[in-house]
Amino acid sequence: MIEVENLTKRYPGVTAVDRLSFNVQKGEVCGLLGANGAGKSTTMRILAGYIPATEGHASVAGFDVFKDSLEVRRRIGYMPENVPLYTEMRINEYLEFRAALKGVPRKERRERIEWVKQQCGLAEVGKKIIGHLSKGYRQRVGLADTLVHDPELIILDEPTIGLDPNQIRQVRELIRDLGKHRTVLLSTHILPEVEMTCSRVIIINRGKIVASDSVERLKQLRRGGGETVLELKADAGAVRSELAAVADVQNVEIKPLSGGYVRAVVFPKANQDLREPVSETVRRMNWGLRELTRRTQTLEDIFLQLTTEDDE
Amino acid sequence: MSNVWIIFKRELMSFFFSPIAYIVLVGILLVNGISCVILIQFMNDQPTDVSVFTIFFNSFFSWLALIVMTPLITMKLFAEEKKVGTYESLMTTPLKNGEYVISKFLAGFVFYIILWAPTAVYFILVSMFSATPLDQAPVYGGFIGLLLIGLLAVSMGCLGSSMTTNQIVAAVITFALFGGLLLVGFLPYAIGGKLREAFQYFSMIYHMEELVQGILDWRRVIFYISGTLFFLFLTYKIVESRQWKA
Ligand SMILES: Nc1ncnc2c1ncn2[C@@H]1O[C@H](COP(=O)(O)OP(=O)(O)OP(=O)(O)O)[C@@H](O)[C@H]1O
Ligand SMILES: [Mg+2]
């Protein structure tokens, strides 16, 4: 559905997007994850045909976003960051206007609009003036707009930013539902959002892709690690040999600390929780213990690790 | 083409939600009302052969209304949408740049007509209370002049507004463009010879003088139409520049 090859966008002084290459298959819900200024919005604007890339190619549904911009725009529903709307219009008027502009035939418009309002929880409020709506409802109007012409691809730039937790949950559910029948590309800087809504994630940092994988794989990574960390008052050699003998232990790292303490990091073979067998050993050996914890690597850690590596 | 109608409708509607538009409407009514009263008073004191309207359309007041009010109505056309961001959501629908420019221009022009339409009431009043039957030619000529000037002024407004996201800046640019042309229009009165005729070609004041005498010169029509197209073309180029490769 989306093919991006060596996409680069330079502004005077900054390279917003730097040789980006990725594909999104039909039916995927793909998340673009990145910190502020990573280049998410820039990428989406290029895909939506709003601005041209400096270099590289991008195509949507087989059409070049630059050369066949109109064809691409006919096939996408794009919600820009911050959901710009005409505040003086009523929801119904606005959706009617957008549907007409996107070429929904007059006969089908009424029905389409009713349907998207239903989908986005706007059925009861169609007569309200957009300027009087809360942020959450504006977001819904924005979503309804992206759906009104039944596009093949939906591009959402930070669809849940600025919403309260309840609204966030609703919007995520909506996106998940959409993903059942359509291709969705969304951007976010919130990890759990990707986990909850996407089937695939592309992590970008400073315009470059640093990781691109299925969310399942990333979740596995998240469970990875799982080493147990102890601080003991004991002889380093004894600690090493005793802990290495515990079942399922891969290896042990020892670091002497001041005051006769050592810090031991015990790595499991396959992600097992070693806290109990380890504390068993500690008790048996009568070592003085001042800390015992299990480190788990969160997706957050991975994200931070990936996006801060080259920051120095 | 249907896109033009869709955008035009929304744009025209939006004028009626903008306080500035109402201020401008009242402003024009006031200025023209005062102008009318002064003129009628003046004519009562020293009756002349000249029709009230001949003077009305080329009075200081009507030019004041044009030069101040037009930028105020056109300033929002492009600048506001770029600032608010609706420009981005519009330009990612299958809307062509040309359609966008034309619909904005038409909305601005139609609103311009709406602003000047109440002025017609003054003429009806004056002709009702006038002792002698009125000469119609200056009235038609004057309104044709207003339409032609409106085309040009609104197209200048489109250009000004498309150049910035700041409405004040947009108004100032339009004011400067229109004011500049208006000033050039005084030159034929200051110099003679061949140059004089050349400057007449650009003089809105001179054109208005002709029109209120019932003279419709096709060269004038061509001047306004081509000027309008010129400014719309520049506006189009600016809108299109979004898609230029850096
Ligand atoms: N019109 C522009 N002119 C100059 N620089 C720009 C422009 N738009 C974006 N940039 C720069 O490009 C980089 C990427 O911006 P972009 O908006 O794509 O980031 P983002 O990932 O969407 O960030 P955020 O999470 O804050 O929305 C930033 O450094 C930004 O300052
Ligand atoms: Mg962004």
Tab-separated table of C-alpha atoms in Angstrom, chain A:
chain	number	residue	atom	x	y	z
A	1	MET	CA	0.000	0.000	0.000
A	2	ILE	CA	2.805	2.399	0.897
A	3	GLU	CA	6.252	2.147	-0.594
A	4	VAL	CA	8.912	4.534	0.552
A	5	GLU	CA	12.388	4.535	-0.832
A	6	ASN	CA	15.261	6.724	0.270
A	7	LEU	CA	12.870	9.492	1.164
A	8	THR	CA	14.683	12.639	2.203
A	9	LYS	CA	13.338	16.037	3.169
A	10	ARG	CA	15.717	18.841	3.916
A	11	TYR	CA	14.758	22.204	5.313
A	12	PRO	CA	17.309	24.962	5.520
A	13	GLY	CA	19.564	23.820	8.323
A	14	VAL	CA	17.789	20.550	9.170
A	15	THR	CA	17.309	17.222	7.527
A	16	ALA	CA	13.833	16.399	8.746
A	17	VAL	CA	13.666	13.033	7.006
A	18	ASP	CA	16.841	11.228	6.109
A	19	ARG	CA	16.852	8.437	3.503
A	20	LEU	CA	13.792	6.695	4.874
A	21	SER	CA	12.806	3.379	3.313
A	22	PHE	CA	9.897	1.245	4.370
A	23	ASN	CA	6.803	-0.538	3.104
A	24	VAL	CA	3.366	-0.863	4.575
A	25	GLN	CA	1.281	-3.788	3.376
A	26	LYS	CA	-2.410	-3.661	2.716
A	27	GLY	CA	-4.347	-4.335	5.900
A	28	GLU	CA	-1.572	-3.394	8.288
A	29	VAL	CA	-1.896	-0.917	11.092
A	30	CYS	CA	1.528	0.615	11.164
A	31	GLY	CA	2.801	2.992	13.815
A	32	LEU	CA	5.453	5.621	13.222
A	33	LEU	CA	7.055	6.041	16.584
A	34	GLY	CA	9.487	8.808	17.379
A	35	ALA	CA	10.286	11.616	19.770
A	36	ASN	CA	9.443	15.246	19.029
A	37	GLY	CA	11.087	16.425	15.860
A	38	ALA	CA	11.868	12.908	14.688
A	39	GLY	CA	10.275	13.577	11.312
A	40	LYS	CA	6.944	11.808	11.684
A	41	SER	CA	4.767	14.670	10.501
A	42	THR	CA	7.106	15.492	7.656
A	43	THR	CA	6.955	11.906	6.411
A	44	MET	CA	3.174	11.885	6.579
A	45	ARG	CA	2.845	15.212	4.827
A	46	ILE	CA	4.927	13.890	1.964
A	47	LEU	CA	2.827	10.736	1.769
A	48	ALA	CA	-0.365	12.796	1.780
A	49	GLY	CA	0.916	14.860	-1.142
A	50	TYR	CA	1.056	18.087	0.830
A	51	ILE	CA	4.773	18.765	0.447
A	52	PRO	CA	7.349	17.266	-1.903
A	53	ALA	CA	10.349	15.282	-0.787
A	54	THR	CA	13.791	16.665	-1.540
A	55	GLU	CA	14.967	13.262	-2.724
A	56	GLY	CA	13.716	9.724	-2.988
A	57	HIS	CA	10.409	8.179	-3.938
A	58	ALA	CA	7.191	7.377	-2.230
A	59	SER	CA	4.106	5.776	-3.652
A	60	VAL	CA	0.671	5.026	-2.287
A	61	ALA	CA	-1.464	2.321	-3.893
A	62	GLY	CA	0.967	2.298	-6.794
A	63	PHE	CA	0.765	6.038	-7.477
A	64	ASP	CA	3.739	8.312	-7.047
A	65	VAL	CA	2.906	10.853	-4.340
A	66	PHE	CA	4.586	13.612	-6.295
A	67	LYS	CA	3.662	12.911	-9.909
A	68	ASP	CA	0.184	11.525	-9.279
A	69	SER	CA	-0.599	13.580	-6.247
A	70	LEU	CA	-4.301	13.866	-7.074
A	71	GLU	CA	-4.691	10.111	-7.506
A	72	VAL	CA	-2.990	9.535	-4.189
A	73	ARG	CA	-5.118	12.145	-2.460
A	74	ARG	CA	-8.265	10.488	-3.781
A	75	ARG	CA	-7.267	7.280	-2.028
A	76	ILE	CA	-6.219	8.487	1.366
A	77	GLY	CA	-7.873	9.932	4.415
A	78	TYR	CA	-5.348	12.169	6.135
A	79	MET	CA	-5.708	13.772	9.526
A	80	PRO	CA	-3.059	16.419	10.114
A	81	GLU	CA	-1.486	17.027	13.493
A	82	ASN	CA	-3.753	19.123	15.755
A	83	VAL	CA	-6.801	18.424	13.571
A	84	PRO	CA	-7.462	21.758	11.889
A	85	LEU	CA	-11.193	22.390	11.414
A	86	TYR	CA	-13.491	25.241	10.418
A	87	THR	CA	-14.706	26.307	13.817
A	88	GLU	CA	-17.740	28.230	12.593
A	89	MET	CA	-19.296	25.189	10.917
A	90	ARG	CA	-21.576	22.576	12.393
A	91	ILE	CA	-20.375	18.982	12.407
A	92	ASN	CA	-22.936	17.957	9.797
A	93	GLU	CA	-22.072	20.889	7.553
A	94	TYR	CA	-18.393	20.175	7.841
A	95	LEU	CA	-18.708	16.498	7.009
A	96	GLU	CA	-21.019	17.333	4.113
A	97	PHE	CA	-18.447	19.822	2.843
A	98	ARG	CA	-15.583	17.369	3.148
A	99	ALA	CA	-17.540	14.511	1.610
A	100	ALA	CA	-18.434	16.663	-1.377
A	101	LEU	CA	-14.837	17.775	-1.775
A	102	LYS	CA	-13.627	14.207	-1.671
A	103	GLY	CA	-16.040	13.239	-4.393
A	104	VAL	CA	-18.636	11.253	-2.467
A	105	PRO	CA	-21.667	11.240	-4.810
A	106	ARG	CA	-24.509	13.414	-3.580
A	107	LYS	CA	-26.886	10.451	-3.291
A	108	GLU	CA	-24.559	8.546	-0.996
A	109	ARG	CA	-23.431	11.439	1.136
A	110	ARG	CA	-26.198	11.440	3.712
A	111	GLU	CA	-25.777	7.749	4.347
A	112	ARG	CA	-21.978	7.908	4.482
A	113	ILE	CA	-22.068	10.783	6.935
A	114	GLU	CA	-24.530	8.984	9.187
A	115	TRP	CA	-22.285	5.948	9.126
A	116	VAL	CA	-19.067	7.758	10.022
A	117	LYS	CA	-20.838	9.695	12.740
A	118	GLN	CA	-22.011	6.402	14.166
A	119	GLN	CA	-18.489	5.014	13.972
A	120	CYS	CA	-16.932	7.992	15.662
A	121	GLY	CA	-19.511	8.538	18.368
A	122	LEU	CA	-20.902	11.700	16.837
A	123	ALA	CA	-24.400	10.474	16.068
A	124	GLU	CA	-26.068	12.682	18.670
A	125	VAL	CA	-24.080	15.873	18.195
A	126	GLY	CA	-24.224	16.518	14.446
A	127	LYS	CA	-25.853	19.917	14.943
A	128	LYS	CA	-23.171	21.226	17.266
A	129	ILE	CA	-20.835	23.982	16.172
A	130	ILE	CA	-17.290	22.694	15.892
A	131	GLY	CA	-15.867	25.691	17.728
A	132	HIS	CA	-17.875	24.705	20.801
A	133	LEU	CA	-16.615	21.112	20.910
A	134	SER	CA	-14.114	19.687	23.358
A	135	LYS	CA	-10.737	18.548	22.097
A	136	GLY	CA	-11.829	14.928	22.144
A	137	TYR	CA	-14.864	15.603	20.021
A	138	ARG	CA	-12.846	17.629	17.542
A	139	GLN	CA	-10.538	14.677	17.239
A	140	ARG	CA	-13.545	12.529	16.451
A	141	VAL	CA	-14.698	14.962	13.812
A	142	GLY	CA	-11.219	14.755	12.311
A	143	LEU	CA	-11.406	10.974	12.299
A	144	ALA	CA	-14.898	11.015	10.812
A	145	ASP	CA	-13.559	13.257	8.065
A	146	THR	CA	-10.741	10.860	7.210
A	147	LEU	CA	-13.286	8.058	6.832
A	148	VAL	CA	-16.070	9.804	5.026
A	149	HIS	CA	-15.006	8.832	1.503
A	150	ASP	CA	-14.055	5.277	2.505
A	151	PRO	CA	-10.359	5.621	1.645
A	152	GLU	CA	-7.987	2.736	1.094
A	153	LEU	CA	-5.373	4.227	3.364
A	154	ILE	CA	-5.807	6.257	6.515
A	155	ILE	CA	-2.965	8.449	7.717
A	156	LEU	CA	-3.337	9.843	11.220
A	157	ASP	CA	-0.795	12.232	12.708
A	158	GLU	CA	-0.839	11.878	16.495
A	159	PRO	CA	-4.495	10.904	16.728
A	160	THR	CA	-4.644	10.751	20.526
A	161	ILE	CA	-2.569	13.754	21.515
A	162	GLY	CA	-4.283	16.038	24.005
A	163	LEU	CA	-7.087	13.652	24.907
A	164	ASP	CA	-8.051	12.461	28.363
A	165	PRO	CA	-7.431	8.793	29.181
A	166	ASN	CA	-11.009	7.835	28.518
A	167	GLN	CA	-11.061	9.491	25.120
A	168	ILE	CA	-7.675	7.988	24.317
A	169	ARG	CA	-9.083	4.544	24.970
A	170	GLN	CA	-12.056	5.213	22.716
A	171	VAL	CA	-9.963	6.578	19.884
A	172	ARG	CA	-7.582	3.623	20.106
A	173	GLU	CA	-10.466	1.214	19.951
A	174	LEU	CA	-11.783	3.018	16.939
A	175	ILE	CA	-8.422	2.812	15.208
A	176	ARG	CA	-8.178	-0.865	15.966
A	177	ASP	CA	-11.604	-1.378	14.431
A	178	LEU	CA	-10.604	0.594	11.367
A	179	GLY	CA	-7.523	-1.541	11.023
A	180	LYS	CA	-9.650	-4.616	10.512
A	181	HIS	CA	-10.690	-3.498	7.053
A	182	ARG	CA	-8.211	-0.856	6.037
A	183	THR	CA	-4.592	0.110	6.021
A	184	VAL	CA	-3.680	2.606	8.687
A	185	LEU	CA	-0.496	4.579	9.226
A	186	LEU	CA	-0.432	6.522	12.458
A	187	SER	CA	2.223	8.471	14.267
A	188	THR	CA	2.744	8.750	17.972
A	189	HIS	CA	5.398	9.267	20.558
A	190	ILE	CA	3.574	7.085	23.069
A	191	LEU	CA	4.734	3.497	23.224
A	192	PRO	CA	1.736	1.762	24.736
A	193	GLU	CA	-0.296	3.278	21.951
A	194	VAL	CA	1.703	1.393	19.378
A	195	GLU	CA	1.385	-1.778	21.402
A	196	MET	CA	-2.338	-1.412	21.705
A	197	THR	CA	-3.258	-0.334	18.216
A	198	CYS	CA	-0.605	-1.371	15.742
A	199	SER	CA	0.485	-4.579	14.161
A	200	ARG	CA	3.799	-3.107	13.128
A	201	VAL	CA	5.999	-0.309	14.329
A	202	ILE	CA	8.628	1.810	12.671
A	203	ILE	CA	10.767	3.681	15.152
A	204	ILE	CA	12.364	6.782	13.722
A	205	ASN	CA	14.914	9.078	15.252
A	206	ARG	CA	16.204	12.259	13.644
A	207	GLY	CA	14.684	11.311	10.345
A	208	LYS	CA	16.206	7.838	10.244
A	209	ILE	CA	14.650	4.449	10.848
A	210	VAL	CA	16.215	2.822	13.882
A	211	ALA	CA	13.920	-0.187	14.120
A	212	SER	CA	11.109	-1.650	12.113
A	213	ASP	CA	9.403	-4.751	13.335
A	214	SER	CA	6.121	-6.352	14.240
A	215	VAL	CA	4.761	-5.285	17.583
A	216	GLU	CA	4.794	-8.950	18.644
A	217	ARG	CA	8.534	-9.117	18.188
A	218	LEU	CA	9.043	-5.930	20.105
A	219	LYS	CA	6.891	-7.235	22.908
A	220	GLN	CA	9.112	-10.284	23.084
A	221	LEU	CA	12.097	-8.034	23.347
A	222	ARG	CA	10.339	-6.332	26.176
A	223	ARG	CA	10.176	-9.580	28.088
A	224	GLY	CA	13.855	-10.110	27.351
A	225	GLY	CA	16.561	-9.428	29.892
A	226	GLY	CA	15.088	-10.392	33.203
A	227	GLU	CA	18.408	-10.546	35.031
A	228	THR	CA	18.510	-10.539	38.832
A	229	VAL	CA	20.648	-7.942	40.563
A	230	LEU	CA	21.989	-8.432	44.117
A	231	GLU	CA	24.179	-6.491	46.467
A	232	LEU	CA	25.877	-8.723	49.007
A	233	LYS	CA	28.419	-8.547	51.789
A	234	ALA	CA	30.492	-11.558	50.773
A	235	ASP	CA	33.606	-12.762	49.044
A	236	ALA	CA	33.469	-12.119	45.332
A	237	GLY	CA	34.902	-15.507	44.351
A	238	ALA	CA	32.428	-17.410	46.493
A	239	VAL	CA	29.523	-15.391	45.156
A	240	ARG	CA	30.543	-16.145	41.597
A	241	SER	CA	30.925	-19.864	42.067
A	242	GLU	CA	27.827	-20.344	44.216
A	243	LEU	CA	25.490	-18.308	42.011
A	244	ALA	CA	26.800	-19.837	38.817
A	245	ALA	CA	25.766	-23.196	40.202
A	246	VAL	CA	22.117	-22.198	40.550
A	247	ALA	CA	19.861	-23.874	37.991
A	248	ASP	CA	19.042	-21.930	34.775
A	249	VAL	CA	21.826	-19.404	35.321
A	250	GLN	CA	23.602	-18.350	32.150
A	251	ASN	CA	26.365	-16.287	33.674
A	252	VAL	CA	27.174	-14.034	36.605
A	253	GLU	CA	28.832	-10.640	36.569
A	254	ILE	CA	30.515	-9.424	39.744
A	255	LYS	CA	31.557	-5.930	40.601
A	256	PRO	CA	33.190	-5.062	43.947
A	257	LEU	CA	31.629	-2.173	45.823
A	258	SER	CA	32.974	-0.218	48.786
A	259	GLY	CA	32.488	-1.504	52.360
A	260	GLY	CA	33.012	-5.160	51.515
A	261	TYR	CA	29.941	-5.311	49.312
A	262	VAL	CA	29.765	-6.827	45.846
A	263	ARG	CA	27.230	-6.308	43.149
A	264	ALA	CA	26.199	-9.437	41.303
A	265	VAL	CA	24.144	-9.542	38.143
A	266	VAL	CA	22.755	-12.985	37.455
A	267	PHE	CA	21.593	-13.638	33.877
A	268	PRO	CA	19.050	-16.393	33.273
A	269	LYS	CA	19.313	-18.816	30.374
A	270	ALA	CA	15.896	-18.090	28.973
A	271	ASN	CA	14.254	-15.276	30.730
A	272	GLN	CA	13.440	-17.245	33.898
A	273	ASP	CA	12.747	-15.469	37.136
A	274	LEU	CA	15.781	-16.339	39.294
A	275	ARG	CA	14.869	-14.413	42.395
A	276	GLU	CA	13.751	-17.372	44.454
A	277	PRO	CA	16.597	-19.832	43.760
A	278	VAL	CA	19.092	-16.988	44.156
A	279	SER	CA	17.709	-15.847	47.501
A	280	GLU	CA	17.730	-19.509	48.577
A	281	THR	CA	21.467	-19.602	47.946
A	282	VAL	CA	22.004	-16.291	49.709
A	283	ARG	CA	20.224	-17.606	52.789
A	284	ARG	CA	22.121	-20.873	52.722
A	285	MET	CA	25.461	-19.061	52.531
A	286	ASN	CA	24.460	-16.571	55.177
A	287	TRP	CA	25.552	-13.593	53.087
A	288	GLY	CA	24.539	-10.135	54.114
A	289	LEU	CA	21.963	-8.970	51.581
A	290	ARG	CA	20.993	-5.350	50.974
A	291	GLU	CA	19.332	-5.530	47.566
A	292	LEU	CA	17.701	-8.083	45.333
A	293	THR	CA	15.750	-7.047	42.247
A	294	ARG	CA	14.873	-8.331	38.820
A	295	ARG	CA	15.505	-6.048	35.878
A	296	THR	CA	12.963	-6.125	33.124
A	297	GLN	CA	13.542	-4.272	29.941
A	298	THR	CA	10.506	-2.358	28.887
A	299	LEU	CA	9.654	-1.247	25.403
A	300	GLU	CA	10.375	2.164	26.814
A	301	ASP	CA	13.938	1.096	27.528
A	302	ILE	CA	14.310	-0.230	24.015
A	303	PHE	CA	12.855	2.919	22.580
A	304	LEU	CA	15.103	5.130	24.670
A	305	GLN	CA	18.070	2.976	23.869
A	306	LEU	CA	17.366	3.110	20.167
A	307	THR	CA	16.647	6.798	20.013
A	308	THR	CA	19.388	8.109	22.275
A	309	GLU	CA	22.290	6.017	21.078
A	310	ASP	CA	23.669	8.577	18.682
A	311	ASP	CA	22.746	11.607	20.721
A	312	GLU	CA	26.136	12.043	22.335
